[in-house]
Short mmCIF file of C-alpha atoms in Angstrom, two decimals:
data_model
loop_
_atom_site.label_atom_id
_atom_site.label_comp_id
_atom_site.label_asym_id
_atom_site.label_seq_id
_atom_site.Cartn_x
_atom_site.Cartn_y
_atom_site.Cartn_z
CA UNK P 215 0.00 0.00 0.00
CA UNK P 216 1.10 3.68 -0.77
CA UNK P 217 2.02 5.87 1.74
CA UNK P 218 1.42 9.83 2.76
CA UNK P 219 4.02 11.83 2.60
CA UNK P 220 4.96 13.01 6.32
CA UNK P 221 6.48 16.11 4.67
CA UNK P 222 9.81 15.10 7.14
CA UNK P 223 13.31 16.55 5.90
CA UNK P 224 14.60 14.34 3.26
CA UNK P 225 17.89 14.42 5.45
CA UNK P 226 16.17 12.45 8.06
CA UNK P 227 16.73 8.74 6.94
CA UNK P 228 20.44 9.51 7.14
CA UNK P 229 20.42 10.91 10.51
CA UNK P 230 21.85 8.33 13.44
CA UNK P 231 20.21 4.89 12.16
CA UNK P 232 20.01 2.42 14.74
CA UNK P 233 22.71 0.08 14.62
CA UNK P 234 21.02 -3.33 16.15
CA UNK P 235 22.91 -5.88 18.14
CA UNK P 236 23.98 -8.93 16.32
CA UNK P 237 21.74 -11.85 17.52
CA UNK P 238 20.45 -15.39 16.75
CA UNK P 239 17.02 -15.73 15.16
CA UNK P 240 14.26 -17.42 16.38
CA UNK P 241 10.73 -18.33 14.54
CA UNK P 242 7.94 -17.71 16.32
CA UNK P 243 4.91 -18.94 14.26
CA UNK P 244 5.30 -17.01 11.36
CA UNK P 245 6.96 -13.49 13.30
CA UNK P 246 10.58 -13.62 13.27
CA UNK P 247 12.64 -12.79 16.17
CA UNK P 248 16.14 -11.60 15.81
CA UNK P 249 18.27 -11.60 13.64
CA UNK P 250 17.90 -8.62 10.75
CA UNK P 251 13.68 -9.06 11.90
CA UNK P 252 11.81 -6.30 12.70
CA UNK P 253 11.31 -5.92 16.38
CA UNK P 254 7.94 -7.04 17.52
CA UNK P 255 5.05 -6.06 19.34
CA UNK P 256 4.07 -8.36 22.04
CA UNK P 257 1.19 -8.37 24.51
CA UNK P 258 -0.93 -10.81 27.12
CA UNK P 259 -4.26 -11.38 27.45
CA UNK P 260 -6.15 -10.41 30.85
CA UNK P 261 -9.05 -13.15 29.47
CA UNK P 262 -9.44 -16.81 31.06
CA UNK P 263 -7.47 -18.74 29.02
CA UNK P 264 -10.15 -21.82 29.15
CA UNK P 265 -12.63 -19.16 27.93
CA UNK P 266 -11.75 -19.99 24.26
CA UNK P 267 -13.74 -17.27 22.63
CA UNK P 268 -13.21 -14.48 24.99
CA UNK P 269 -9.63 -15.28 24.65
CA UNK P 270 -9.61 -14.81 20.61
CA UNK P 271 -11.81 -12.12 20.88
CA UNK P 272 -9.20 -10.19 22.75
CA UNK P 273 -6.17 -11.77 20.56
CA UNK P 274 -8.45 -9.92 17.49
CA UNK P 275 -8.72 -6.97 19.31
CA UNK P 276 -5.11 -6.58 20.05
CA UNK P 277 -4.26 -7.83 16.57
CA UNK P 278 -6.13 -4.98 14.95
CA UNK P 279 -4.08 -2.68 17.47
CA UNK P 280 -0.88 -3.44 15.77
CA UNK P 281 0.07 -6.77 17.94
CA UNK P 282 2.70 -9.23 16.39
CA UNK P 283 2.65 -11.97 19.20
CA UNK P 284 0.64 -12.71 21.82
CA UNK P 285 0.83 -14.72 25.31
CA UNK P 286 -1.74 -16.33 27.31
CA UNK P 287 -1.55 -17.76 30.57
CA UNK P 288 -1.66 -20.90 31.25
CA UNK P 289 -2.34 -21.68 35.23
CA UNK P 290 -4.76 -25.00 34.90
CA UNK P 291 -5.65 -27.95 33.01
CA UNK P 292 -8.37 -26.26 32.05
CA UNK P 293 -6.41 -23.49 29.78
CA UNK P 294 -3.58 -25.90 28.63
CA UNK P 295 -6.88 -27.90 27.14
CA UNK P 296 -8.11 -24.74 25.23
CA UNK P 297 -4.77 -23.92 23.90
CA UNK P 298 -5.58 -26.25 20.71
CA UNK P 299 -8.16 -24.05 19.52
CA UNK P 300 -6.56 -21.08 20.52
CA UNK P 301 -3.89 -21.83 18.44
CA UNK P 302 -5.28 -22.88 15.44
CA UNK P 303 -7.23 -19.86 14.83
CA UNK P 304 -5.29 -17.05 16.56
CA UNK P 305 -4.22 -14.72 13.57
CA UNK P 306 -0.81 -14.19 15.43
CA UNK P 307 1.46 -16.71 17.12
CA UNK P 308 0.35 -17.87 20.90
CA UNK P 309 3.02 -18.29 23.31
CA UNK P 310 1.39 -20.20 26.61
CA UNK P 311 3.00 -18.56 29.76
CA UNK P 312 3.94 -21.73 31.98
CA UNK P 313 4.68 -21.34 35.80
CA UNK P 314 4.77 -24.00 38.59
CA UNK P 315 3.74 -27.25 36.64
CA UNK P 316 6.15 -28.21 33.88
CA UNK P 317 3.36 -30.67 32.61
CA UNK P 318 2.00 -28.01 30.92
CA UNK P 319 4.96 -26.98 28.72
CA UNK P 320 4.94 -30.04 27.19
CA UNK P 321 0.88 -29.53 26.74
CA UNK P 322 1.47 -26.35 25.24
CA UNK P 323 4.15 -28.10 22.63
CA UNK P 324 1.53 -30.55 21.58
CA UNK P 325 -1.02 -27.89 21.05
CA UNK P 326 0.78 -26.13 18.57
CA UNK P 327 1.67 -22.96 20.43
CA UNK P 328 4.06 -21.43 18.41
CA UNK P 329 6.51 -20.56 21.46
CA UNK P 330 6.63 -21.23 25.40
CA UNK P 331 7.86 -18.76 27.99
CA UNK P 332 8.75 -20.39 31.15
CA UNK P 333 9.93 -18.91 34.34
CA UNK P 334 12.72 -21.50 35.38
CA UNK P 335 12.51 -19.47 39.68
CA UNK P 336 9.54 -21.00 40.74
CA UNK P 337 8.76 -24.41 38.19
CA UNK P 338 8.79 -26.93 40.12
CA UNK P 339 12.48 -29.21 39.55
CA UNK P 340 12.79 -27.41 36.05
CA UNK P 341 16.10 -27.47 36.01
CA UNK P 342 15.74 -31.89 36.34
CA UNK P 343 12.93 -31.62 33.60
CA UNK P 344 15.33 -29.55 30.78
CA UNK P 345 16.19 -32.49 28.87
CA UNK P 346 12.93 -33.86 28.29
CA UNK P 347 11.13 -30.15 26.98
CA UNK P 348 14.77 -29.82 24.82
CA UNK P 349 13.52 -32.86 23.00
CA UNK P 350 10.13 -32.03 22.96
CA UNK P 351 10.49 -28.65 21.54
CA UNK P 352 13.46 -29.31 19.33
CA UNK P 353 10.81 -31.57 17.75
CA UNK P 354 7.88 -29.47 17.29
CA UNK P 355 9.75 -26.81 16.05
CA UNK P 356 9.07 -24.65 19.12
CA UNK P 357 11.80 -21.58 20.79
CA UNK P 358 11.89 -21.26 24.37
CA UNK P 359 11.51 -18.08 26.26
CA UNK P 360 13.65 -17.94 29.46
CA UNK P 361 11.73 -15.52 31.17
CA UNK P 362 13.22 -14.31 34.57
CA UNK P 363 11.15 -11.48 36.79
CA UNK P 364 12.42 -9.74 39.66
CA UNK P 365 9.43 -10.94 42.11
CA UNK P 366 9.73 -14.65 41.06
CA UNK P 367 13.67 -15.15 41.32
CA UNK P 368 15.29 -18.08 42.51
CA UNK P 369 15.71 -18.20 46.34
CA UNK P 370 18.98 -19.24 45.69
CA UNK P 371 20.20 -16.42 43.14
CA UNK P 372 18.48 -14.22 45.90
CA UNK P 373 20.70 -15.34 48.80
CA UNK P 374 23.33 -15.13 46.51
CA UNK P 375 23.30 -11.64 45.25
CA UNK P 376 21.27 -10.08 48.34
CA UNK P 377 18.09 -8.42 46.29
CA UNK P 378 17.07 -9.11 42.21
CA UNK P 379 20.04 -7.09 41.09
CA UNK P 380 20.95 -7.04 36.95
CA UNK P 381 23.64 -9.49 37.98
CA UNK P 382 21.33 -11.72 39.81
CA UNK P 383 18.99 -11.93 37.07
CA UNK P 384 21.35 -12.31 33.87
CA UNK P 385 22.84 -14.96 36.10
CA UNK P 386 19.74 -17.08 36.51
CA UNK P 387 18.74 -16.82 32.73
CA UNK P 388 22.54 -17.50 31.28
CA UNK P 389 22.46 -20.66 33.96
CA UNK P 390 18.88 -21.94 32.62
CA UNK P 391 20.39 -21.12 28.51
CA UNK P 392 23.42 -23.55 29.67
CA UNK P 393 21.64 -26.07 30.46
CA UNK P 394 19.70 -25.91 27.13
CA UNK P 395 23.12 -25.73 25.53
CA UNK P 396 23.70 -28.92 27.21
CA UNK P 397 21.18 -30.82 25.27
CA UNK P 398 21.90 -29.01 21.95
CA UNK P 399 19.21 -26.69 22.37
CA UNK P 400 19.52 -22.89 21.21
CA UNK P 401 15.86 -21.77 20.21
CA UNK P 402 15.82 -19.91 22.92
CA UNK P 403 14.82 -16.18 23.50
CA UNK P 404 15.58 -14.10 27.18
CA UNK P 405 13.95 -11.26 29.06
CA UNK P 406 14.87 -10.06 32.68
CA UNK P 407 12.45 -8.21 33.76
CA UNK P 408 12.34 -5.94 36.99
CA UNK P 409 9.83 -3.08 37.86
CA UNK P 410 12.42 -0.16 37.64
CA UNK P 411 13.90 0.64 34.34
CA UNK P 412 17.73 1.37 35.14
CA UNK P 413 17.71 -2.35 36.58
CA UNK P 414 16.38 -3.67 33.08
CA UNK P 415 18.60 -1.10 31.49
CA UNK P 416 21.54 -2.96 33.40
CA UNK P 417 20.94 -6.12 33.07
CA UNK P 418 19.71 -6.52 29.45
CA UNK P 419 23.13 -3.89 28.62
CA UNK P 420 25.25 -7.70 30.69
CA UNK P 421 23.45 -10.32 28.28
CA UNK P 422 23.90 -8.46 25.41
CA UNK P 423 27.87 -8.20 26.29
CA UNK P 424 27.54 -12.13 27.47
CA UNK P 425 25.49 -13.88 24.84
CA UNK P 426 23.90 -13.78 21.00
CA UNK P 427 20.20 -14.97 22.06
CA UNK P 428 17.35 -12.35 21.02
CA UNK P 429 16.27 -10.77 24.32
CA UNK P 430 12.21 -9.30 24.97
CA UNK P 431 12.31 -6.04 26.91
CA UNK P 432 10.00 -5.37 29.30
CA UNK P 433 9.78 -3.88 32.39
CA UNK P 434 7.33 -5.65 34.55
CA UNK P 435 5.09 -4.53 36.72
CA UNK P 436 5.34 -0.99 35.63
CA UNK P 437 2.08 0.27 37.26
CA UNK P 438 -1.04 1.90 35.55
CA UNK P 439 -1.14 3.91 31.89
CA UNK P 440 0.81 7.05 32.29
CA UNK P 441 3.54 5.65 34.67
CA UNK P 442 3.50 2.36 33.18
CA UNK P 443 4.73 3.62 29.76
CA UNK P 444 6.87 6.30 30.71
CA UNK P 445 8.42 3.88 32.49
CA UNK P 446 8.56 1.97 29.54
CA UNK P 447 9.67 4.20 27.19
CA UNK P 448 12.80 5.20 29.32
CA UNK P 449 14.56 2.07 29.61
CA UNK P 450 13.10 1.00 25.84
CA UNK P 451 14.44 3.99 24.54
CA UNK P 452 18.05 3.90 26.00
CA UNK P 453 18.31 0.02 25.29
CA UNK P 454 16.74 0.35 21.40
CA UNK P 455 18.86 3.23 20.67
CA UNK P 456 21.97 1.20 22.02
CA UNK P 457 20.58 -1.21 19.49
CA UNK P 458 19.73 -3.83 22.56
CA UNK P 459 16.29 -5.59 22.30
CA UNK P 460 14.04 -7.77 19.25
CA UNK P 461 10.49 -7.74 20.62
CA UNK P 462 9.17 -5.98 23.46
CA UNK P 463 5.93 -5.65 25.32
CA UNK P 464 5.02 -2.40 27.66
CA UNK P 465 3.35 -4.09 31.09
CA UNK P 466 0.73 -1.89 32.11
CA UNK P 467 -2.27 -1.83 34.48
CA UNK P 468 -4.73 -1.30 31.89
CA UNK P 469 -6.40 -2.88 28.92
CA UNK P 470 -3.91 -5.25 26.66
CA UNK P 471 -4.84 -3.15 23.64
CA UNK P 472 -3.18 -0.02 25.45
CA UNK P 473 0.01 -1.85 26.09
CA UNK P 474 0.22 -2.71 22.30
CA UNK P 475 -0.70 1.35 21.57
CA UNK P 476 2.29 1.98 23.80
CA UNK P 477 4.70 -0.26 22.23
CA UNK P 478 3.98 0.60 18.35
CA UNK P 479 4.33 4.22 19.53
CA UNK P 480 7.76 4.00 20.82
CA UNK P 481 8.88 2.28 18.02
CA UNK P 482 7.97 4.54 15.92
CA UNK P 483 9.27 7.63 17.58
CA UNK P 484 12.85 5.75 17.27
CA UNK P 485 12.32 5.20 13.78
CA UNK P 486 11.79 1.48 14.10
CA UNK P 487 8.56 0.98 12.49
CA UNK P 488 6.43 2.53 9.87
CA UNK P 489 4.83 5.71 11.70
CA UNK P 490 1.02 5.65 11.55
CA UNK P 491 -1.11 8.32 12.99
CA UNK P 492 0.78 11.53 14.50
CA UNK P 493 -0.89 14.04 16.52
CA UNK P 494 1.35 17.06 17.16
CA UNK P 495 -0.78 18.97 19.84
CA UNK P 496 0.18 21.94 22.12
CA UNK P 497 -0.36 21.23 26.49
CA UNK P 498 -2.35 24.09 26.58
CA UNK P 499 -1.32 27.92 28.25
CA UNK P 500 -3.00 31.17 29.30
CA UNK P 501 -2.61 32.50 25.63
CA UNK P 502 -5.56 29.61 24.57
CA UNK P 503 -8.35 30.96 22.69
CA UNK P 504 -9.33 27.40 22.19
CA UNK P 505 -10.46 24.56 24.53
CA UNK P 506 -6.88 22.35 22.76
CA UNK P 507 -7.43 19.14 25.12
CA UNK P 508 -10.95 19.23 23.70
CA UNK P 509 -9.77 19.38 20.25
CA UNK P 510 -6.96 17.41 20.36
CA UNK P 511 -9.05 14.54 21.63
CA UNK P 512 -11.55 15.13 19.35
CA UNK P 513 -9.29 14.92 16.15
CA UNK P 514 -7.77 11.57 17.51
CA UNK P 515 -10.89 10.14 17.99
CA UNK P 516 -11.84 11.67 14.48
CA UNK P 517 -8.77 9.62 12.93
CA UNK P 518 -9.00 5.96 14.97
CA UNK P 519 -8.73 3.49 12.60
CA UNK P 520 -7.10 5.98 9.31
CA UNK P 521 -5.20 3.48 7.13
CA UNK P 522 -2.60 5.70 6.38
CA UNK P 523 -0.04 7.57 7.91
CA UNK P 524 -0.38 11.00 8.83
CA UNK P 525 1.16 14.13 11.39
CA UNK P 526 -1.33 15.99 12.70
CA UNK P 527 -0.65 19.58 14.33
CA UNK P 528 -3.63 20.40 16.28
CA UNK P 529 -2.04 23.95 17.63
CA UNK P 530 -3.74 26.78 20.09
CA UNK P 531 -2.11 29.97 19.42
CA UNK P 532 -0.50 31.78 17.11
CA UNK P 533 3.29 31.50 18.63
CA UNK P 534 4.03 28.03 17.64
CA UNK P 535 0.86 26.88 16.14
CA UNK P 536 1.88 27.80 12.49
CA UNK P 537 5.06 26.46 12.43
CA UNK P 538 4.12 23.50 13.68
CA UNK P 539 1.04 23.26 11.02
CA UNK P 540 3.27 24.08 8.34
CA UNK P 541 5.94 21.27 8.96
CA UNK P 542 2.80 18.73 9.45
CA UNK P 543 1.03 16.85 6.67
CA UNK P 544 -2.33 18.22 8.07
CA UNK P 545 -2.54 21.07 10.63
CA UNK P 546 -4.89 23.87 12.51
CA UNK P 547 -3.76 26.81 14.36
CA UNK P 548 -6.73 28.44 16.20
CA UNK P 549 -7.28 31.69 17.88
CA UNK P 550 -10.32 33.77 18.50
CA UNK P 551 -12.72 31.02 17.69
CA UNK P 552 -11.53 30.13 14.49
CA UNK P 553 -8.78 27.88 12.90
CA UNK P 554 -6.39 28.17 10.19
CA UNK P 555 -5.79 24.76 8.30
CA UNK P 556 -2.92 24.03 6.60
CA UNK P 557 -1.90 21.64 4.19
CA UNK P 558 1.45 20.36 3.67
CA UNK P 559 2.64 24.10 4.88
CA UNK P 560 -0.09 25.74 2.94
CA UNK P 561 -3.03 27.39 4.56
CA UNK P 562 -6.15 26.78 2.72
CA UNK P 563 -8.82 27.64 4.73
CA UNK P 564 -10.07 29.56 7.81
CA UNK P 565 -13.25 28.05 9.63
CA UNK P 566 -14.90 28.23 12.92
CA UNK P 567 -13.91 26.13 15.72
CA UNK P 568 -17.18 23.82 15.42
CA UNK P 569 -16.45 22.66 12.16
CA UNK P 570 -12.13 22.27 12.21
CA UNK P 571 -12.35 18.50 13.07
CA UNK P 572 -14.66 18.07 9.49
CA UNK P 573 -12.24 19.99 7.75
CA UNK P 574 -9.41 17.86 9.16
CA UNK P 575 -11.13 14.95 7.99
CA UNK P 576 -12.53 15.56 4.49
CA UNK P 577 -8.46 16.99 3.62
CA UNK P 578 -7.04 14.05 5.04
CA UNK P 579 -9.30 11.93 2.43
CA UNK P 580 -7.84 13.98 -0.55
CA UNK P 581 -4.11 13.02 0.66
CA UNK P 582 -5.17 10.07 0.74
CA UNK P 583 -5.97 9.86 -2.57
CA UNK P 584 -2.79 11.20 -3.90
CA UNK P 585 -0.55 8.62 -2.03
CA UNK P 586 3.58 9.89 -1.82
CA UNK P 587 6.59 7.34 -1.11
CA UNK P 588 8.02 8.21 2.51
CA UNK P 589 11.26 7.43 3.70
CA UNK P 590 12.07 5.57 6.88
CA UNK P 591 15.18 5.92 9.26
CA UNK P 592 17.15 2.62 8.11
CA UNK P 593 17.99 -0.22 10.21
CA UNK P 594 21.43 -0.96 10.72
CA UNK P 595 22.82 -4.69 11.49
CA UNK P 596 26.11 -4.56 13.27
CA UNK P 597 28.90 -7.23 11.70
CA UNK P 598 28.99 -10.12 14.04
#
């Protein structure tokens, strides 16, 4: 499909490209992880697994939101017996999300999840069981996920180390990849998660200098929307720009098809996927002749769902509000109950306030229908 021009400097996709961290590659269904891949989008569902259609109903939901995998939870025999169907007819690969009972790793193999995250701290004798899911997934085709959180660590890492420090987890997820390694098995992903971002900064910035495996960022129990993704985006943003990290998913306390929002957004503010919709808005001051939260929410809600990509000034004064307009595909800068729109730096209209979001809309349908090639900010592969 065509794309809008963003009307960005042509300079830009020469400007500091992201040189990415050599790693292994993994297949995940049909997302690849790793390697020269794009870096994915992952999420969880909040549904009960067993619930088989609730469960794909939200998988849809968060598919449509720009998800590339998804993970469900898998606590009783109950969910590891709906995993066949969920499976089969998920649009995007299902990873099953074991803890306590290995049983149900090897139940998620035979279902034909496409991964398996397990949480070697607090499955029962995992480290005894290695050999036998090594064969099993080696068979099937299926990576691992060594997944190691900060609130589930091994007691014995913990007396070890004194808290869940970066060393303490990169420890416990290098000791579960060895004994993998043992058995000949290197499908494997990692994340070490911990609920402050400097930790996962840390320890993510150790396995990167210690191993090759593709490594999920996430920073776990990051608390609800706003803190949860700022959160996020710090320790993200420093790791993707160091070009640490292949998939990611931003753990918030709020709906699953937030946390997907989240992670397509910082991606594409580092240039590392395809921007979509871009509202450029002002916070709002005493020079406001305009109610811009109002507006600004208005126009966003306007756009949900726009198939192509666009920036979007939405501007409440007259001191930055036309320069911003003019370097956006679509803009409005409004004052005295009116608002100046602009197209691709051009204004072509004044209207009242009541009818800017219209206007908005019916220009962003002619862009639309005169498609431009945009440029991207380039993905670099370091040389192994």
């Amino acid at each position: 499909m065509a794309t809008v021009d963003l009307g960005l400097p042509t300079t830009l996709a020469t400007q500091n490209p992201v040189r990415r961290r050599p790693t292994r590659q993994v297949r995940v269904g049909d997302a690849l992880v790793g390697g020269d891949a794009p870096i994915t989008v992952q999420s969880m569902t909040t549904t009960l697994t067993a619930n088989v259609d609730a469960t794909l109903q939200q998988i849809a939901e968060l598919t449509a939101s720009g998800c590339d995998i998804v993970r469900v939870a898998v606590p009783s025999q109950d969910d590891a017996d709906a995993l066949p169907a969920i499976a089969a007819k998920s649009k995007i690969p299902v990873i099953a999300d074991i803890h306590f009972q290995p049983r149900y790793v090897f139940a998620a193999i035979d279902a034909g999840c496409a991964a398996v995250r397990v949480n070697p701290g607090n499955i029962k004798k995992f480290d005894d069981r290695v050999g036998e899911i090594a064969k099993a997934a080696a068979a099937a085709g299926v990576p691992i996920r060594i997944g190691v959180n900060a609130g589930s660590l091994d007691p014995r890492l913990l007396a070890k180390h004194g808290a869940a420090t970066p060393e303490a987890l990169v420890e416990s997820a290098l000791w579960e990849c060895s004994l993998f390694e043992e058995h000949g098995f290197q499908d494997l992903k990692i994340a070490v998660k911990h609920h402050n971002p400097l930790t996962v900064v840390a320890a993510n910035r150790l396995l990167a200098e210690r191993c090759d495996y593709p490594l999920h960022l996430g920073v776990t129990e990051a608390g609800p929307a706003v803190q949860g993704a700022i959160k996020s985006a710090v320790a993200f943003g420093i790791l993707l720009s160091e070009g640490i990290g292949d998939t990611i998913r931003v753990s918030l306390s709020a709906p699953p098809v937030q946390q997907v929002k989240a992670g397509c957004h910082i991606l594409q503010s580092l240039g590392l996927r395809p921007r979509k919709l871009e509202i450029v808005s002002c916070p709002g001051c005493g020079r406001l002749q305009v109610d811009i939260h109002r507006l600004a929410n208005q126009v966003e809600a306007a756009f949900t769902g726009f198939p192509h990509p666009l920036r979007i000034a939405v501007m409440g004064c007259v001191v930055n509000g036309p320069g911003e307009s003019r370097e956006a595909d679509l803009g409005v800068s409004c004052g005295n109950g009116k608002g100046q729109i602009y197209r691709h730096g051009k204004v072509i209209a004044t209207v009242p306030e009541s009818q800017i979001v219209n206007r908005l809309v019916d220009e962003a349908q002619v862009l639309s229908a005169t498609p431009q090639p945009t440029e991207q900010a380039p993905i670099v592969r370091e040389e192994s």
